[in-house]
Amino acid sequence: MDLQFSPTSNPLPLFFAGYLLLYLIAYSILFRSWASKLRPEASSCAISLAHGTPAVFLAARAIFSDPARDFHSANTPLQSLVLDYSIAYFLMDLVHYLIFYPTDVLFIGHHLATLFVFVTCRYLVYHGAVAILVLLVLAEVTSFCQNVWTLASARRGFCGPYFVYRMFAFYVTGTADAVIPKWVWISWLLVVVTAIFVSILWIVNLWAAFFREKKKKGEKKVR
């Protein structure tokens, strides 16, 4: 059965209200017995889970249901819906960080940059959602593999740069300039490349912390 969406309706406020409600339920009910300093982060994880897995399936459906899919093809109603779904999540999580972790400039900057890409694609140029949604799938697929984060992140580390290269090779020809201005696609690529670089640093830091802890345990056993 094909899903039908009205191009005139805007579900963004509804999606944001849904994430807000889920966050409040998680904070005040689900994690009420948790330590006060842990409840905000746990609530953030709850809305992250609500976004990640559905976003992968919705984005994949939106991509493969578009017969004219290309790096500069017009956004379909379903693709616009997925963008709104993700915009609402990042807005809600941004509010979370601004309230509870206002000094965490890394995550706040990440969310602002991601929102810039999604919002310009959805509400400014109305084209290029296929490329953005593929990157969304690569980023969110780790929601399936939380217990094997290294494997999932390593795979994203390989696929991400390759897909960004394909985007650059397409956009640099000027084929999309009529519908996606050069400053827009250049800013998209800068945001994505920065995000991939930060992800690689995150993985390296996790491994470094793991081996430091392992080394400390080994030294204690020797003593």
PDB file of N, CA, C and O in Angstrom, residues 20-69:
ATOM      1  N   LEU A  20       8.466  16.207  22.432  1.00  0.00           N
ATOM      2  CA  LEU A  20       8.400  16.906  23.711  1.00  0.00           C
ATOM      3  C   LEU A  20       7.631  16.082  24.738  1.00  0.00           C
ATOM      4  O   LEU A  20       8.061  15.932  25.898  1.00  0.00           O
ATOM      5  N   LEU A  21       6.507  15.517  24.313  1.00  0.00           N
ATOM      6  CA  LEU A  21       5.693  14.695  25.213  1.00  0.00           C
ATOM      7  C   LEU A  21       6.468  13.463  25.660  1.00  0.00           C
ATOM      8  O   LEU A  21       6.455  13.107  26.858  1.00  0.00           O
ATOM      9  N   LEU A  22       7.150  12.802  24.731  1.00  0.00           N
ATOM     10  CA  LEU A  22       7.935  11.619  25.073  1.00  0.00           C
ATOM     11  C   LEU A  22       9.049  11.979  26.050  1.00  0.00           C
ATOM     12  O   LEU A  22       9.304  11.249  27.018  1.00  0.00           O
ATOM     13  N   TYR A  23       9.698  13.101  25.814  1.00  0.00           N
ATOM     14  CA  TYR A  23      10.780  13.536  26.702  1.00  0.00           C
ATOM     15  C   TYR A  23      10.253  13.777  28.115  1.00  0.00           C
ATOM     16  O   TYR A  23      10.868  13.332  29.105  1.00  0.00           O
ATOM     17  N   LEU A  24       9.113  14.448  28.222  1.00  0.00           N
ATOM     18  CA  LEU A  24       8.538  14.744  29.532  1.00  0.00           C
ATOM     19  C   LEU A  24       8.091  13.475  30.247  1.00  0.00           C
ATOM     20  O   LEU A  24       8.252  13.344  31.466  1.00  0.00           O
ATOM     21  N   ILE A  25       7.519  12.520  29.489  1.00  0.00           N
ATOM     22  CA  ILE A  25       7.108  11.247  30.087  1.00  0.00           C
ATOM     23  C   ILE A  25       8.329  10.480  30.595  1.00  0.00           C
ATOM     24  O   ILE A  25       8.325   9.924  31.698  1.00  0.00           O
ATOM     25  N   ALA A  26       9.379  10.454  29.781  1.00  0.00           N
ATOM     26  CA  ALA A  26      10.600   9.757  30.181  1.00  0.00           C
ATOM     27  C   ALA A  26      11.211  10.400  31.420  1.00  0.00           C
ATOM     28  O   ALA A  26      11.635   9.702  32.361  1.00  0.00           O
ATOM     29  N   TYR A  27      11.233  11.723  31.438  1.00  0.00           N
ATOM     30  CA  TYR A  27      11.873  12.438  32.546  1.00  0.00           C
ATOM     31  C   TYR A  27      11.077  12.325  33.846  1.00  0.00           C
ATOM     32  O   TYR A  27      11.653  12.115  34.920  1.00  0.00           O
ATOM     33  N   SER A  28       9.764  12.444  33.729  1.00  0.00           N
ATOM     34  CA  SER A  28       8.940  12.517  34.941  1.00  0.00           C
ATOM     35  C   SER A  28       8.369  11.174  35.389  1.00  0.00           C
ATOM     36  O   SER A  28       7.965  11.033  36.552  1.00  0.00           O
ATOM     37  N   ILE A  29       8.343  10.197  34.500  1.00  0.00           N
ATOM     38  CA  ILE A  29       7.742   8.906  34.850  1.00  0.00           C
ATOM     39  C   ILE A  29       8.729   7.741  34.698  1.00  0.00           C
ATOM     40  O   ILE A  29       9.050   7.049  35.669  1.00  0.00           O
ATOM     41  N   LEU A  30       9.205   7.543  33.484  1.00  0.00           N
ATOM     42  CA  LEU A  30      10.046   6.369  33.214  1.00  0.00           C
ATOM     43  C   LEU A  30      11.335   6.374  34.030  1.00  0.00           C
ATOM     44  O   LEU A  30      11.766   5.338  34.542  1.00  0.00           O
ATOM     45  N   PHE A  31      11.973   7.530  34.142  1.00  0.00           N
ATOM     46  CA  PHE A  31      13.259   7.614  34.839  1.00  0.00           C
ATOM     47  C   PHE A  31      13.153   8.426  36.128  1.00  0.00           C
ATOM     48  O   PHE A  31      14.138   9.005  36.593  1.00  0.00           O
ATOM     49  N   ARG A  32      11.970   8.447  36.703  1.00  0.00           N
ATOM     50  CA  ARG A  32      11.741   9.247  37.908  1.00  0.00           C
ATOM     51  C   ARG A  32      12.622   8.793  39.070  1.00  0.00           C
ATOM     52  O   ARG A  32      13.064   9.610  39.886  1.00  0.00           O
ATOM     53  N   SER A  33      12.900   7.506  39.165  1.00  0.00           N
ATOM     54  CA  SER A  33      13.682   6.979  40.281  1.00  0.00           C
ATOM     55  C   SER A  33      15.191   7.099  40.058  1.00  0.00           C
ATOM     56  O   SER A  33      15.976   6.772  40.945  1.00  0.00           O
ATOM     57  N   TRP A  34      15.590   7.554  38.886  1.00  0.00           N
ATOM     58  CA  TRP A  34      17.021   7.682  38.589  1.00  0.00           C
ATOM     59  C   TRP A  34      17.591   8.919  39.285  1.00  0.00           C
ATOM     60  O   TRP A  34      16.855   9.828  39.678  1.00  0.00           O
ATOM     61  N   ALA A  35      18.905   8.956  39.406  1.00  0.00           N
ATOM     62  CA  ALA A  35      19.572  10.122  39.970  1.00  0.00           C
ATOM     63  C   ALA A  35      19.257  11.351  39.114  1.00  0.00           C
ATOM     64  O   ALA A  35      19.167  11.266  37.891  1.00  0.00           O
ATOM     65  N   SER A  36      19.097  12.488  39.764  1.00  0.00           N
ATOM     66  CA  SER A  36      18.665  13.694  39.055  1.00  0.00           C
ATOM     67  C   SER A  36      19.612  14.088  37.924  1.00  0.00           C
ATOM     68  O   SER A  36      19.181  14.604  36.888  1.00  0.00           O
ATOM     69  N   LYS A  37      20.896  13.818  38.099  1.00  0.00           N
ATOM     70  CA  LYS A  37      21.853  14.207  37.064  1.00  0.00           C
ATOM     71  C   LYS A  37      21.822  13.259  35.856  1.00  0.00           C
ATOM     72  O   LYS A  37      22.348  13.597  34.795  1.00  0.00           O
ATOM     73  N   LEU A  38      21.208  12.077  36.034  1.00  0.00           N
ATOM     74  CA  LEU A  38      21.130  11.118  34.946  1.00  0.00           C
ATOM     75  C   LEU A  38      19.827  11.198  34.156  1.00  0.00           C
ATOM     76  O   LEU A  38      19.761  10.762  33.010  1.00  0.00           O
ATOM     77  N   ARG A  39      18.785  11.734  34.768  1.00  0.00           N
ATOM     78  CA  ARG A  39      17.464  11.747  34.134  1.00  0.00           C
ATOM     79  C   ARG A  39      17.426  12.525  32.822  1.00  0.00           C
ATOM     80  O   ARG A  39      16.818  12.047  31.847  1.00  0.00           O
ATOM     81  N   PRO A  40      18.056  13.695  32.714  1.00  0.00           N
ATOM     82  CA  PRO A  40      18.014  14.411  31.432  1.00  0.00           C
ATOM     83  C   PRO A  40      18.647  13.615  30.291  1.00  0.00           C
ATOM     84  O   PRO A  40      18.083  13.530  29.191  1.00  0.00           O
ATOM     85  N   GLU A  41      19.824  13.025  30.554  1.00  0.00           N
ATOM     86  CA  GLU A  41      20.502  12.270  29.498  1.00  0.00           C
ATOM     87  C   GLU A  41      19.719  11.028  29.113  1.00  0.00           C
ATOM     88  O   GLU A  41      19.639  10.658  27.934  1.00  0.00           O
ATOM     89  N   ALA A  42      19.115  10.358  30.105  1.00  0.00           N
ATOM     90  CA  ALA A  42      18.293   9.186  29.811  1.00  0.00           C
ATOM     91  C   ALA A  42      17.075   9.574  28.977  1.00  0.00           C
ATOM     92  O   ALA A  42      16.678   8.848  28.057  1.00  0.00           O
ATOM     93  N   SER A  43      16.492  10.710  29.268  1.00  0.00           N
ATOM     94  CA  SER A  43      15.333  11.183  28.505  1.00  0.00           C
ATOM     95  C   SER A  43      15.736  11.537  27.075  1.00  0.00           C
ATOM     96  O   SER A  43      14.988  11.295  26.130  1.00  0.00           O
ATOM     97  N   SER A  44      16.934  12.092  26.935  1.00  0.00           N
ATOM     98  CA  SER A  44      17.453  12.382  25.599  1.00  0.00           C
ATOM     99  C   SER A  44      17.649  11.097  24.808  1.00  0.00           C
ATOM    100  O   SER A  44      17.370  11.036  23.609  1.00  0.00           O
ATOM    101  N   CYS A  45      18.129  10.062  25.478  1.00  0.00           N
ATOM    102  CA  CYS A  45      18.299   8.760  24.825  1.00  0.00           C
ATOM    103  C   CYS A  45      16.954   8.191  24.375  1.00  0.00           C
ATOM    104  O   CYS A  45      16.865   7.543  23.328  1.00  0.00           O
ATOM    105  N   ALA A  46      15.915   8.434  25.158  1.00  0.00           N
ATOM    106  CA  ALA A  46      14.584   7.924  24.815  1.00  0.00           C
ATOM    107  C   ALA A  46      14.090   8.521  23.503  1.00  0.00           C
ATOM    108  O   ALA A  46      13.587   7.804  22.635  1.00  0.00           O
ATOM    109  N   ILE A  47      14.244   9.837  23.339  1.00  0.00           N
ATOM    110  CA  ILE A  47      13.784  10.435  22.085  1.00  0.00           C
ATOM    111  C   ILE A  47      14.724  10.094  20.937  1.00  0.00           C
ATOM    112  O   ILE A  47      14.302  10.037  19.774  1.00  0.00           O
ATOM    113  N   SER A  48      15.997   9.834  21.267  1.00  0.00           N
ATOM    114  CA  SER A  48      16.938   9.416  20.230  1.00  0.00           C
ATOM    115  C   SER A  48      16.532   8.062  19.659  1.00  0.00           C
ATOM    116  O   SER A  48      16.579   7.835  18.446  1.00  0.00           O
ATOM    117  N   LEU A  49      16.138   7.139  20.543  1.00  0.00           N
ATOM    118  CA  LEU A  49      15.674   5.822  20.094  1.00  0.00           C
ATOM    119  C   LEU A  49      14.389   5.951  19.281  1.00  0.00           C
ATOM    120  O   LEU A  49      14.190   5.244  18.288  1.00  0.00           O
ATOM    121  N   ALA A  50      13.511   6.862  19.697  1.00  0.00           N
ATOM    122  CA  ALA A  50      12.254   7.068  18.971  1.00  0.00           C
ATOM    123  C   ALA A  50      12.498   7.645  17.584  1.00  0.00           C
ATOM    124  O   ALA A  50      11.688   7.471  16.679  1.00  0.00           O
ATOM    125  N   HIS A  51      13.615   8.331  17.423  1.00  0.00           N
ATOM    126  CA  HIS A  51      13.936   8.911  16.120  1.00  0.00           C
ATOM    127  C   HIS A  51      14.741   7.962  15.239  1.00  0.00           C
ATOM    128  O   HIS A  51      14.422   7.771  14.068  1.00  0.00           O
ATOM    129  N   GLY A  52      15.787   7.372  15.806  1.00  0.00           N
ATOM    130  CA  GLY A  52      16.762   6.647  15.007  1.00  0.00           C
ATOM    131  C   GLY A  52      16.227   5.541  14.127  1.00  0.00           C
ATOM    132  O   GLY A  52      16.350   5.589  12.901  1.00  0.00           O
ATOM    133  N   THR A  53      15.625   4.525  14.724  1.00  0.00           N
ATOM    134  CA  THR A  53      15.163   3.370  13.961  1.00  0.00           C
ATOM    135  C   THR A  53      14.049   3.713  12.982  1.00  0.00           C
ATOM    136  O   THR A  53      14.131   3.340  11.807  1.00  0.00           O
ATOM    137  N   PRO A  54      12.987   4.430  13.400  1.00  0.00           N
ATOM    138  CA  PRO A  54      11.967   4.815  12.411  1.00  0.00           C
ATOM    139  C   PRO A  54      12.537   5.667  11.288  1.00  0.00           C
ATOM    140  O   PRO A  54      12.119   5.534  10.122  1.00  0.00           O
ATOM    141  N   ALA A  55      13.506   6.540  11.597  1.00  0.00           N
ATOM    142  CA  ALA A  55      14.089   7.400  10.573  1.00  0.00           C
ATOM    143  C   ALA A  55      14.784   6.581   9.491  1.00  0.00           C
ATOM    144  O   ALA A  55      14.720   6.930   8.303  1.00  0.00           O
ATOM    145  N   VAL A  56      15.434   5.500   9.889  1.00  0.00           N
ATOM    146  CA  VAL A  56      16.115   4.645   8.910  1.00  0.00           C
ATOM    147  C   VAL A  56      15.120   4.039   7.939  1.00  0.00           C
ATOM    148  O   VAL A  56      15.303   4.095   6.713  1.00  0.00           O
ATOM    149  N   PHE A  57      14.046   3.459   8.473  1.00  0.00           N
ATOM    150  CA  PHE A  57      13.053   2.824   7.607  1.00  0.00           C
ATOM    151  C   PHE A  57      12.306   3.844   6.754  1.00  0.00           C
ATOM    152  O   PHE A  57      12.066   3.620   5.562  1.00  0.00           O
ATOM    153  N   LEU A  58      11.925   4.963   7.356  1.00  0.00           N
ATOM    154  CA  LEU A  58      11.205   5.988   6.608  1.00  0.00           C
ATOM    155  C   LEU A  58      12.075   6.586   5.509  1.00  0.00           C
ATOM    156  O   LEU A  58      11.609   6.809   4.381  1.00  0.00           O
ATOM    157  N   ALA A  59      13.345   6.857   5.845  1.00  0.00           N
ATOM    158  CA  ALA A  59      14.249   7.430   4.854  1.00  0.00           C
ATOM    159  C   ALA A  59      14.492   6.465   3.703  1.00  0.00           C
ATOM    160  O   ALA A  59      14.497   6.865   2.529  1.00  0.00           O
ATOM    161  N   ALA A  60      14.693   5.196   4.032  1.00  0.00           N
ATOM    162  CA  ALA A  60      14.900   4.200   2.978  1.00  0.00           C
ATOM    163  C   ALA A  60      13.669   4.099   2.074  1.00  0.00           C
ATOM    164  O   ALA A  60      13.788   4.036   0.838  1.00  0.00           O
ATOM    165  N   ARG A  61      12.495   4.093   2.691  1.00  0.00           N
ATOM    166  CA  ARG A  61      11.255   4.053   1.905  1.00  0.00           C
ATOM    167  C   ARG A  61      11.136   5.293   1.022  1.00  0.00           C
ATOM    168  O   ARG A  61      10.762   5.204  -0.151  1.00  0.00           O
ATOM    169  N   ALA A  62      11.472   6.443   1.582  1.00  0.00           N
ATOM    170  CA  ALA A  62      11.360   7.694   0.827  1.00  0.00           C
ATOM    171  C   ALA A  62      12.335   7.734  -0.343  1.00  0.00           C
ATOM    172  O   ALA A  62      12.022   8.287  -1.403  1.00  0.00           O
ATOM    173  N   ILE A  63      13.499   7.154  -0.154  1.00  0.00           N
ATOM    174  CA  ILE A  63      14.505   7.143  -1.224  1.00  0.00           C
ATOM    175  C   ILE A  63      14.092   6.207  -2.350  1.00  0.00           C
ATOM    176  O   ILE A  63      14.052   6.589  -3.527  1.00  0.00           O
ATOM    177  N   PHE A  64      13.767   4.966  -2.013  1.00  0.00           N
ATOM    178  CA  PHE A  64      13.522   3.958  -3.039  1.00  0.00           C
ATOM    179  C   PHE A  64      12.148   4.070  -3.690  1.00  0.00           C
ATOM    180  O   PHE A  64      11.912   3.484  -4.742  1.00  0.00           O
ATOM    181  N   SER A  65      11.246   4.835  -3.072  1.00  0.00           N
ATOM    182  CA  SER A  65       9.932   5.038  -3.687  1.00  0.00           C
ATOM    183  C   SER A  65       9.941   6.197  -4.679  1.00  0.00           C
ATOM    184  O   SER A  65       8.923   6.465  -5.324  1.00  0.00           O
ATOM    185  N   ASP A  66      11.061   6.865  -4.795  1.00  0.00           N
ATOM    186  CA  ASP A  66      11.179   7.998  -5.718  1.00  0.00           C
ATOM    187  C   ASP A  66      11.786   7.525  -7.027  1.00  0.00           C
ATOM    188  O   ASP A  66      12.988   7.258  -7.102  1.00  0.00           O
ATOM    189  N   PRO A  67      11.002   7.435  -8.102  1.00  0.00           N
ATOM    190  CA  PRO A  67      11.534   6.931  -9.374  1.00  0.00           C
ATOM    191  C   PRO A  67      12.528   7.890 -10.023  1.00  0.00           C
ATOM    192  O   PRO A  67      13.322   7.478 -10.870  1.00  0.00           O
ATOM    193  N   ALA A  68      12.485   9.155  -9.625  1.00  0.00           N
ATOM    194  CA  ALA A  68      13.374  10.153 -10.223  1.00  0.00           C
ATOM    195  C   ALA A  68      14.497  10.532  -9.269  1.00  0.00           C
ATOM    196  O   ALA A  68      15.054  11.623  -9.367  1.00  0.00           O
ATOM    197  N   ARG A  69      14.825   9.633  -8.329  1.00  0.00           N
ATOM    198  CA  ARG A  69      15.806   9.979  -7.303  1.00  0.00           C
ATOM    199  C   ARG A  69      17.164  10.322  -7.914  1.00  0.00           C
ATOM    200  O   ARG A  69      17.666   9.640  -8.809  1.00  0.00           O
TER     201      ARG A  69
END
